[in-house]
């Protein structure tokens, strides 16, 4: 049967089109509803977006739009300005100008009404409520940026000088508090310093100003924190206690220097250092527009959690993160980037750092804003872009924007003991800047790399050198591994352990992790390709010691491998291993049968897990009983396992760290075992053979840090669990007591709720009892790991005369005479110098824990050098004292 199909097919018209059009309309209607903004929201967004074209021209229009808004919502206006001030600090002078316009009385408004209810005053009153909220939460960055806003308004005559002076004095008063923490003190000091820099020009003319007193208070506080600054300088100096560096500055030191210089000349220079658009408006008549009086404040104290937990020795188990002085490293001279010791340079760096901090959640937007930053500065602050018209007003600065931004980002990255944000954020931000403007940012990055590389030989801190290698490697991987390595060929003549040579090795090792061996090898000039102290001639991978058929234990390893590959049960593998042990013992040819069997078993297990990370996890999880059986309970067995892991992955040291971490996670070994193994097997990068002085490199430090972080993290988790169980316990007691009337026995209680007496202890709560025991055990483990680390550093830097491995360089490299001739140092001397650097980094990184347990750790850790008067022992104890707060 045949027919014309088209006769029966439904044409594509009619209802189908109607449905489609209806769907399109519904979708459009939904989009319209979703994107609809109320007039208040539109006004708030307009306020936040001030200056997208030209802020000066937009200010009068925006002020008019605000006044014409019906109905007028002061909270909406205030919120828009508050958001903009705390999230766009570079616009603060222009928002001060906006409020100055709103402070003007409208036409026809009489003096009496204007002084009591001008729109600017209403907005400022509501803005103050938000500021008080920031202050109550101790949101220091938001508080400081609000103070910038108030300072500009003081210059604009909107806020009274007396109330602004009292506000700054309130923050200075924080510095006189007994036992004030450094973090609290630094933040309060910066509020006072930056507020004075901006408003000092008008405050200096007032007889009621207390500028001199504020500066003196900050100076006294700064003098009291001398010792901690020595531990966090970006350039390590072991022989001097000077806190001033040629290529770095500490933020409070610099702020004080700027304030004193301004104060000596009545703050004349400050007016040329930042935009003041509000000065273009006529002066306010105080009889018509009275200045706003800022309310008095009291900076709230820090919130301290009291969970009542203590260790067995009665020490506080709670750890509070320490804040340290901030040293910013200089990469360029003052003609290229802002001189931080000038008002303009200090505030420019502050604003760039705030922008980096605020926009951590959006690196692309951050990069865009940083490259547009000159728009918000005094004309002539930065060199104009190529082809751009010359500014009408020349400030005489003409700094390079890209170099300034890169220096600020790297300055933040190289803060010690840790940077303000994760390393990957700084790296990604620089990458985005390079993508946005490769022709201008690229050269600045190249110059920065060369300056940092030069600093390596001049005492650049070992932790910062490690971060530099990480950044360099990731940056190269993002741009095709293109670097002019031949520039560094002359440095191949340096000692193998010179920081520049060490940097080359680490950077290339990181590059290989991000790519592959042959790809990275081809980017190097031939002399470097052929130098195995620069890059290994072997591809990173497993080193299965027993895969060679000629190996005497080849058959033994193959028998274990066949069981593992066949996914035999763990108890079957253990039984087979026991039979192999018996066979080896009966042969009488092996002196260390247990060690040999552990080594073979671990190599075989790692071999089946070497294909990928998931293979490794599967192998470990499947054979956890096998690993626990091999580890036993004695320290020697665990040391054998760690040694076998290090041997198997000796060509890929990253995997050593990963496997160690997994063994600690599954509690096959303890953090103390890893710390002990690390110091027993320290070899540094140059320890290829022989009994050489014990020293640490970045690889050993990574192992130590992984173990210590694991121990500290476990205690933190256990403490939170105990606190939660105690709260649950207390809540149960409270509920029972609340339900008890005159006769407790007459109350029918819930089956799950046990009545507690006033003196009930944790022993009546089994879960809490178990949690407390676990907490006590983990705390002992934590202290053991920390004490073992201190003992290890003592054995490296101040070994006892009877120690098997002496280090004659531990006392020589810390002298000024030796440092002056460092160009002639041997590998062992540079290794020792690096070990001193890692000891300093250990003390400052884990200072909260060392401070909590200082009596126990100090007694146990330094037992071998108790009473020693050697220079090395004295320096170790002094460094310890600075980290634990015993050195002032």
Short mmCIF file of C-alpha atoms in Angstrom, two decimals, residues 143-590:
data_model
loop_
_atom_site.label_atom_id
_atom_site.label_comp_id
_atom_site.label_asym_id
_atom_site.label_seq_id
_atom_site.Cartn_x
_atom_site.Cartn_y
_atom_site.Cartn_z
CA UNK A 143 37.14 49.41 60.60
CA UNK A 144 40.36 50.84 59.18
CA UNK A 145 38.76 51.68 55.82
CA UNK A 146 35.88 53.42 57.59
CA UNK A 147 38.48 55.48 59.47
CA UNK A 148 39.95 56.47 56.09
CA UNK A 149 36.47 57.68 55.17
CA UNK A 150 36.08 59.63 58.41
CA UNK A 151 39.54 61.14 57.98
CA UNK A 152 38.69 62.44 54.51
CA UNK A 153 35.41 63.83 55.83
CA UNK A 154 37.36 65.62 58.55
CA UNK A 155 39.49 67.34 55.91
CA UNK A 156 36.27 68.11 54.02
CA UNK A 157 34.91 69.87 57.18
CA UNK A 158 32.00 67.43 57.44
CA UNK A 159 33.31 65.83 60.67
CA UNK A 160 34.65 67.86 63.55
CA UNK A 161 38.37 67.76 64.23
CA UNK A 162 37.83 67.17 67.95
CA UNK A 163 35.69 64.07 67.49
CA UNK A 164 38.07 62.64 64.86
CA UNK A 165 40.98 63.21 67.21
CA UNK A 166 39.11 61.41 69.98
CA UNK A 167 38.34 58.50 67.64
CA UNK A 168 42.00 58.02 66.78
CA UNK A 169 42.94 58.36 70.44
CA UNK A 170 40.56 55.49 71.24
CA UNK A 171 42.54 53.20 68.95
CA UNK A 172 45.83 54.44 70.35
CA UNK A 173 44.53 53.56 73.81
CA UNK A 174 44.38 49.90 72.74
CA UNK A 175 48.17 49.92 72.59
CA UNK A 176 48.34 50.69 76.32
CA UNK A 177 46.29 47.65 77.25
CA UNK A 178 48.05 45.15 79.49
CA UNK A 179 49.13 42.07 77.53
CA UNK A 180 47.69 43.30 74.25
CA UNK A 181 48.31 40.74 71.49
CA UNK A 182 50.43 41.79 68.56
CA UNK A 183 47.61 41.29 66.06
CA UNK A 184 45.27 43.53 68.00
CA UNK A 185 48.00 46.10 68.60
CA UNK A 186 49.11 46.20 64.97
CA UNK A 187 45.58 46.66 63.65
CA UNK A 188 44.81 49.41 66.15
CA UNK A 189 48.12 51.13 65.38
CA UNK A 190 47.43 51.05 61.64
CA UNK A 191 44.00 52.60 62.21
CA UNK A 192 45.62 55.46 64.10
CA UNK A 193 48.56 55.84 61.70
CA UNK A 194 46.58 55.87 58.45
CA UNK A 195 43.85 58.04 59.93
CA UNK A 196 46.47 60.59 60.99
CA UNK A 197 48.26 60.57 57.63
CA UNK A 198 45.01 61.49 55.87
CA UNK A 199 43.55 63.95 58.39
CA UNK A 200 46.76 65.26 59.95
CA UNK A 201 46.85 68.42 57.82
CA UNK A 202 43.71 69.84 59.47
CA UNK A 203 44.28 68.24 62.86
CA UNK A 204 47.72 69.85 63.14
CA UNK A 205 46.06 73.29 62.90
CA UNK A 206 43.72 72.59 65.79
CA UNK A 207 44.71 73.40 69.33
CA UNK A 208 42.64 70.45 70.58
CA UNK A 209 44.48 67.92 68.46
CA UNK A 210 46.45 65.20 70.22
CA UNK A 211 48.56 64.19 67.25
CA UNK A 212 51.83 64.18 69.19
CA UNK A 213 50.37 62.00 71.96
CA UNK A 214 49.06 59.46 69.44
CA UNK A 215 52.44 59.24 67.69
CA UNK A 216 54.19 58.81 71.03
CA UNK A 217 51.79 56.02 72.08
CA UNK A 218 52.37 54.13 68.85
CA UNK A 219 56.13 54.61 69.21
CA UNK A 220 56.14 53.20 72.74
CA UNK A 221 54.17 50.17 71.60
CA UNK A 222 56.45 49.62 68.63
CA UNK A 223 59.53 49.71 70.84
CA UNK A 224 58.05 46.96 73.00
CA UNK A 225 57.87 44.41 70.16
CA UNK A 226 61.52 44.42 69.20
CA UNK A 227 62.34 40.70 69.48
CA UNK A 228 59.57 39.20 67.29
CA UNK A 229 60.64 41.36 64.36
CA UNK A 230 64.00 39.60 64.20
CA UNK A 231 62.33 36.26 63.45
CA UNK A 232 60.22 37.37 60.49
CA UNK A 233 62.62 39.43 58.44
CA UNK A 234 62.65 38.31 54.79
CA UNK A 235 66.44 38.34 54.78
CA UNK A 236 67.94 36.07 57.43
CA UNK A 237 70.79 37.44 59.51
CA UNK A 238 72.17 35.16 62.22
CA UNK A 239 74.80 37.52 63.61
CA UNK A 240 72.97 40.83 64.05
CA UNK A 241 69.89 41.99 65.92
CA UNK A 242 69.17 45.00 63.75
CA UNK A 243 65.54 45.22 62.71
CA UNK A 244 66.19 47.62 59.83
CA UNK A 245 66.86 46.05 56.45
CA UNK A 246 68.08 47.59 53.25
CA UNK A 247 65.55 45.85 50.99
CA UNK A 248 62.55 45.51 53.31
CA UNK A 249 60.48 47.54 55.73
CA UNK A 250 58.17 46.70 58.61
CA UNK A 251 54.74 48.29 58.28
CA UNK A 252 54.50 49.89 61.75
CA UNK A 253 58.10 51.13 61.60
CA UNK A 254 57.41 52.73 58.23
CA UNK A 255 54.09 54.22 59.30
CA UNK A 256 55.76 55.84 62.30
CA UNK A 257 58.56 57.20 60.13
CA UNK A 258 56.00 58.77 57.78
CA UNK A 259 54.00 60.26 60.64
CA UNK A 260 57.05 61.80 62.29
CA UNK A 261 58.22 63.30 59.01
CA UNK A 262 54.78 64.76 58.33
CA UNK A 263 54.41 66.05 61.87
CA UNK A 264 57.72 67.89 61.69
CA UNK A 265 56.42 69.88 58.67
CA UNK A 266 52.80 70.21 59.88
CA UNK A 267 51.56 67.58 57.39
CA UNK A 268 52.12 69.83 54.36
CA UNK A 269 53.18 66.96 52.10
CA UNK A 270 50.10 64.87 52.89
CA UNK A 271 47.79 67.02 50.74
CA UNK A 272 49.79 66.09 47.62
CA UNK A 273 49.81 62.37 48.35
CA UNK A 274 46.21 61.35 47.70
CA UNK A 275 43.15 62.75 45.89
CA UNK A 276 41.05 65.29 47.75
CA UNK A 277 38.20 66.10 45.34
CA UNK A 278 36.11 67.64 48.12
CA UNK A 279 38.57 70.56 48.37
CA UNK A 280 37.20 71.83 45.05
CA UNK A 281 33.91 72.66 46.80
CA UNK A 282 33.36 75.90 48.75
CA UNK A 283 34.18 75.83 52.45
CA UNK A 284 31.30 74.92 54.69
CA UNK A 285 29.87 77.60 56.96
CA UNK A 286 29.71 76.01 60.42
CA UNK A 287 26.76 78.24 61.32
CA UNK A 288 24.80 76.78 58.40
CA UNK A 289 26.22 73.24 58.20
CA UNK A 290 27.61 72.28 61.55
CA UNK A 291 30.21 69.48 61.41
CA UNK A 292 29.15 66.02 62.50
CA UNK A 293 30.32 64.89 65.93
CA UNK A 294 31.53 61.30 65.94
CA UNK A 295 30.27 59.46 69.02
CA UNK A 296 32.82 58.27 71.56
CA UNK A 297 33.83 54.63 71.25
CA UNK A 298 35.51 51.93 73.27
CA UNK A 299 37.31 49.28 71.24
CA UNK A 300 35.86 45.96 72.46
CA UNK A 301 38.23 43.35 73.87
CA UNK A 302 39.21 40.23 71.98
CA UNK A 303 36.91 37.26 72.36
CA UNK A 304 38.67 34.36 74.06
CA UNK A 305 37.04 30.96 74.09
CA UNK A 306 37.25 29.21 77.44
CA UNK A 307 36.54 25.52 77.02
CA UNK A 308 38.22 24.49 80.25
CA UNK A 309 40.45 21.92 78.55
CA UNK A 310 43.94 21.36 79.86
CA UNK A 311 46.65 18.80 79.30
CA UNK A 312 47.76 16.21 81.83
CA UNK A 313 50.40 18.67 83.04
CA UNK A 314 47.81 21.41 83.54
CA UNK A 315 48.84 23.38 80.44
CA UNK A 316 46.25 25.20 78.36
CA UNK A 317 45.33 23.03 75.39
CA UNK A 318 43.77 25.83 73.39
CA UNK A 319 46.01 27.35 70.75
CA UNK A 320 45.55 30.89 69.51
CA UNK A 321 47.10 31.77 66.20
CA UNK A 322 49.90 34.28 66.56
CA UNK A 323 50.16 37.47 64.54
CA UNK A 324 53.63 38.64 63.61
CA UNK A 325 55.19 41.89 62.39
CA UNK A 326 54.86 42.34 58.64
CA UNK A 327 58.01 42.97 56.62
CA UNK A 328 57.51 43.80 52.94
CA UNK A 329 60.34 42.97 50.57
CA UNK A 330 61.50 45.62 48.07
CA UNK A 331 62.34 44.50 44.55
CA UNK A 332 62.85 47.86 42.86
CA UNK A 333 64.32 51.24 43.70
CA UNK A 334 62.22 54.22 44.75
CA UNK A 335 62.23 55.70 41.25
CA UNK A 336 60.44 52.64 39.89
CA UNK A 337 58.00 51.76 42.66
CA UNK A 338 56.60 53.89 45.51
CA UNK A 339 58.84 54.68 48.42
CA UNK A 340 56.86 53.30 51.36
CA UNK A 341 58.59 55.82 53.64
CA UNK A 342 56.58 58.64 52.01
CA UNK A 343 52.88 59.37 52.60
CA UNK A 344 51.96 58.63 48.99
CA UNK A 345 54.01 55.42 48.86
CA UNK A 346 52.66 54.17 52.18
CA UNK A 347 49.02 54.72 51.22
CA UNK A 348 49.45 53.38 47.67
CA UNK A 349 50.82 50.10 49.01
CA UNK A 350 48.09 49.96 51.63
CA UNK A 351 45.34 50.40 49.04
CA UNK A 352 46.83 47.84 46.66
CA UNK A 353 47.17 45.29 49.48
CA UNK A 354 43.59 45.96 50.57
CA UNK A 355 42.38 45.42 47.01
CA UNK A 356 44.30 42.14 46.80
CA UNK A 357 42.79 41.08 50.12
CA UNK A 358 39.19 42.06 49.30
CA UNK A 359 39.08 40.48 45.85
CA UNK A 360 40.58 37.14 46.80
CA UNK A 361 37.30 35.56 45.71
CA UNK A 362 37.65 36.98 42.17
CA UNK A 363 41.22 37.14 40.90
CA UNK A 364 40.15 38.21 37.40
CA UNK A 365 38.32 41.26 38.71
CA UNK A 366 41.21 41.97 41.06
CA UNK A 367 43.69 41.96 38.17
CA UNK A 368 41.49 44.33 36.16
CA UNK A 369 41.11 46.75 39.06
CA UNK A 370 44.83 46.75 39.83
CA UNK A 371 45.66 47.73 36.26
CA UNK A 372 43.08 50.53 36.46
CA UNK A 373 44.37 51.77 39.81
CA UNK A 374 46.11 54.97 38.49
CA UNK A 375 42.64 56.31 37.68
CA UNK A 376 42.06 56.80 41.42
CA UNK A 377 45.43 58.41 42.23
CA UNK A 378 46.76 61.92 42.00
CA UNK A 379 47.65 62.62 38.33
CA UNK A 380 51.29 61.86 37.68
CA UNK A 381 51.56 59.24 40.41
CA UNK A 382 52.18 56.56 37.77
CA UNK A 383 53.61 56.78 34.30
CA UNK A 384 50.89 57.08 31.65
CA UNK A 385 50.27 54.12 29.40
CA UNK A 386 51.99 54.21 25.99
CA UNK A 387 50.02 56.52 23.71
CA UNK A 388 48.01 58.09 26.55
CA UNK A 389 48.03 61.90 26.92
CA UNK A 390 50.37 63.41 29.44
CA UNK A 391 48.67 64.47 32.70
CA UNK A 392 48.00 68.15 33.21
CA UNK A 393 49.49 68.03 36.68
CA UNK A 394 52.83 66.32 37.28
CA UNK A 395 53.42 64.98 40.78
CA UNK A 396 57.02 64.15 39.94
CA UNK A 397 56.61 60.52 40.94
CA UNK A 398 55.94 58.68 37.65
CA UNK A 399 56.17 55.23 39.16
CA UNK A 400 55.70 52.11 37.08
CA UNK A 401 52.29 50.62 37.78
CA UNK A 402 53.05 47.04 36.83
CA UNK A 403 56.24 46.88 38.89
CA UNK A 404 54.38 48.42 41.83
CA UNK A 405 51.58 45.86 41.65
CA UNK A 406 53.91 42.87 41.26
CA UNK A 407 56.07 44.09 44.16
CA UNK A 408 52.98 44.40 46.38
CA UNK A 409 51.70 40.92 45.45
CA UNK A 410 55.08 39.31 46.07
CA UNK A 411 55.52 41.33 49.24
CA UNK A 412 52.28 39.79 50.50
CA UNK A 413 53.37 36.33 49.34
CA UNK A 414 56.68 36.57 51.21
CA UNK A 415 55.29 37.58 54.59
CA UNK A 416 56.54 35.32 57.36
CA UNK A 417 55.82 32.91 58.89
CA UNK A 418 52.95 32.56 56.40
CA UNK A 419 51.46 34.75 53.71
CA UNK A 420 48.10 36.45 54.10
CA UNK A 421 46.50 34.17 51.50
CA UNK A 422 47.25 30.81 49.98
CA UNK A 423 50.23 30.79 47.66
CA UNK A 424 48.08 29.69 44.73
CA UNK A 425 46.05 32.92 44.93
CA UNK A 426 49.10 35.14 44.54
CA UNK A 427 50.38 32.96 41.69
CA UNK A 428 47.02 32.95 39.90
CA UNK A 429 46.67 36.72 40.32
CA UNK A 430 50.04 37.36 38.68
CA UNK A 431 49.04 35.00 35.87
CA UNK A 432 45.82 36.96 35.28
CA UNK A 433 47.75 40.23 35.21
CA UNK A 434 50.09 38.79 32.59
CA UNK A 435 47.14 37.68 30.48
CA UNK A 436 45.48 41.10 30.67
CA UNK A 437 48.58 43.08 29.74
CA UNK A 438 51.44 40.79 28.69
CA UNK A 439 53.50 43.57 27.12
CA UNK A 440 53.70 45.58 30.36
CA UNK A 441 53.30 43.03 33.16
CA UNK A 442 55.59 40.42 31.59
CA UNK A 443 58.75 42.57 31.84
CA UNK A 444 57.89 43.48 35.45
CA UNK A 445 57.56 39.78 36.33
CA UNK A 446 60.88 39.01 34.62
CA UNK A 447 62.65 41.75 36.54
CA UNK A 448 61.11 40.53 39.79
CA UNK A 449 62.37 36.99 39.19
CA UNK A 450 65.88 38.27 38.54
CA UNK A 451 65.86 40.47 41.66
CA UNK A 452 64.64 37.59 43.82
CA UNK A 453 67.21 35.25 42.33
CA UNK A 454 69.94 37.76 43.18
CA UNK A 455 68.63 38.00 46.74
CA UNK A 456 69.04 34.23 47.22
CA UNK A 457 72.75 34.62 47.79
CA UNK A 458 72.31 37.53 50.19
CA UNK A 459 70.42 35.76 52.95
CA UNK A 460 66.91 35.45 51.51
CA UNK A 461 64.91 33.45 54.04
CA UNK A 462 64.77 29.71 53.36
CA UNK A 463 60.96 29.55 53.50
CA UNK A 464 60.67 32.45 51.08
CA UNK A 465 63.20 30.77 48.79
CA UNK A 466 60.94 27.69 48.75
CA UNK A 467 57.88 29.82 47.92
CA UNK A 468 59.89 31.56 45.21
CA UNK A 469 60.70 28.20 43.61
CA UNK A 470 57.03 27.24 43.72
CA UNK A 471 55.89 30.49 42.12
CA UNK A 472 58.59 30.35 39.48
CA UNK A 473 57.69 26.77 38.52
CA UNK A 474 53.94 27.37 38.33
CA UNK A 475 54.41 30.62 36.43
CA UNK A 476 56.70 28.94 33.92
CA UNK A 477 54.19 26.11 33.46
CA UNK A 478 51.49 28.68 32.64
CA UNK A 479 53.63 30.26 29.93
CA UNK A 480 55.27 27.36 28.16
CA UNK A 481 58.30 27.01 30.47
CA UNK A 482 59.95 29.90 28.66
CA UNK A 483 62.85 31.26 30.65
CA UNK A 484 66.33 32.42 29.72
CA UNK A 485 68.21 29.79 31.74
CA UNK A 486 71.50 30.66 30.05
CA UNK A 487 71.61 33.82 32.20
CA UNK A 488 72.31 31.58 35.17
CA UNK A 489 74.94 29.36 33.56
CA UNK A 490 77.81 31.16 35.35
CA UNK A 491 76.25 30.13 38.68
CA UNK A 492 77.01 26.49 37.92
CA UNK A 493 80.48 27.31 39.25
CA UNK A 494 79.03 27.93 42.71
CA UNK A 495 78.91 25.32 45.45
CA UNK A 496 76.25 22.67 44.88
CA UNK A 497 74.43 23.81 48.01
CA UNK A 498 74.59 27.53 47.28
CA UNK A 499 71.03 28.92 47.52
CA UNK A 500 71.03 29.73 43.81
CA UNK A 501 71.95 26.16 42.89
CA UNK A 502 69.40 24.84 45.38
CA UNK A 503 66.76 27.07 43.82
CA UNK A 504 67.50 25.68 40.36
CA UNK A 505 67.04 22.09 41.56
CA UNK A 506 63.83 22.78 43.45
CA UNK A 507 62.28 24.88 40.71
CA UNK A 508 63.00 22.22 38.09
CA UNK A 509 61.66 19.50 40.40
CA UNK A 510 58.43 21.48 40.76
CA UNK A 511 58.29 22.05 36.99
CA UNK A 512 58.60 18.31 36.37
CA UNK A 513 55.70 17.69 38.75
CA UNK A 514 53.63 20.08 36.63
CA UNK A 515 54.73 18.57 33.33
CA UNK A 516 57.14 15.71 32.64
CA UNK A 517 60.87 15.18 32.74
CA UNK A 518 61.76 15.30 29.03
CA UNK A 519 59.60 18.36 28.42
CA UNK A 520 61.39 20.36 31.11
CA UNK A 521 64.81 18.98 30.17
CA UNK A 522 64.50 20.38 26.63
CA UNK A 523 64.02 23.92 27.97
CA UNK A 524 67.49 23.95 29.54
CA UNK A 525 70.79 24.82 27.89
CA UNK A 526 73.09 21.87 27.32
CA UNK A 527 75.44 22.49 30.30
CA UNK A 528 72.46 22.29 32.63
CA UNK A 529 71.02 19.23 30.89
CA UNK A 530 74.26 17.36 31.51
CA UNK A 531 74.60 18.42 35.15
CA UNK A 532 72.86 15.93 37.44
CA UNK A 533 73.12 18.38 40.34
CA UNK A 534 70.74 20.66 38.42
CA UNK A 535 68.27 18.13 37.02
CA UNK A 536 68.21 14.39 37.48
CA UNK A 537 69.06 12.20 34.51
CA UNK A 538 66.32 9.78 35.59
CA UNK A 539 62.60 10.22 35.09
CA UNK A 540 60.68 10.48 38.39
CA UNK A 541 59.04 7.19 39.19
CA UNK A 542 59.15 4.15 41.45
CA UNK A 543 62.40 2.38 42.20
CA UNK A 544 61.35 -1.22 42.84
CA UNK A 545 64.50 -2.67 44.31
CA UNK A 546 63.47 -6.31 43.82
CA UNK A 547 62.35 -6.32 40.20
CA UNK A 548 65.80 -7.32 38.91
CA UNK A 549 65.88 -11.14 38.39
CA UNK A 550 69.47 -11.18 39.60
CA UNK A 551 68.52 -9.76 42.99
CA UNK A 552 68.90 -12.40 45.73
CA UNK A 553 65.34 -11.69 46.98
CA UNK A 554 63.71 -11.56 43.57
CA UNK A 555 61.77 -14.81 44.03
CA UNK A 556 60.63 -13.80 47.51
CA UNK A 557 59.30 -10.48 46.21
CA UNK A 558 57.58 -12.16 43.25
CA UNK A 559 55.74 -14.57 45.53
CA UNK A 560 54.38 -11.67 47.60
CA UNK A 561 53.56 -9.68 44.47
CA UNK A 562 51.53 -12.54 43.02
CA UNK A 563 49.39 -12.66 46.15
CA UNK A 564 48.87 -8.90 46.17
CA UNK A 565 48.02 -8.78 42.47
CA UNK A 566 45.60 -11.64 42.99
CA UNK A 567 43.90 -9.61 45.73
CA UNK A 568 44.49 -12.26 48.34
CA UNK A 569 43.20 -11.55 51.82
CA UNK A 570 45.51 -9.70 54.19
CA UNK A 571 45.73 -12.63 56.62
CA UNK A 572 46.80 -14.94 53.78
CA UNK A 573 49.56 -12.53 52.80
CA UNK A 574 50.66 -12.25 56.44
CA UNK A 575 50.82 -16.03 56.76
CA UNK A 576 52.91 -16.25 53.61
CA UNK A 577 55.26 -13.54 54.90
CA UNK A 578 55.70 -15.46 58.16
CA UNK A 579 56.64 -18.59 56.22
CA UNK A 580 59.13 -16.59 54.16
CA UNK A 581 60.63 -15.21 57.36
CA UNK A 582 61.04 -18.73 58.70
CA UNK A 583 62.75 -19.81 55.49
CA UNK A 584 65.19 -16.91 55.60
CA UNK A 585 65.98 -17.50 59.26
CA UNK A 586 66.66 -21.19 58.67
CA UNK A 587 69.04 -20.35 55.82
CA UNK A 588 71.34 -18.62 58.31
CA UNK A 589 72.60 -16.16 55.71
CA UNK A 590 70.64 -13.12 56.91
#
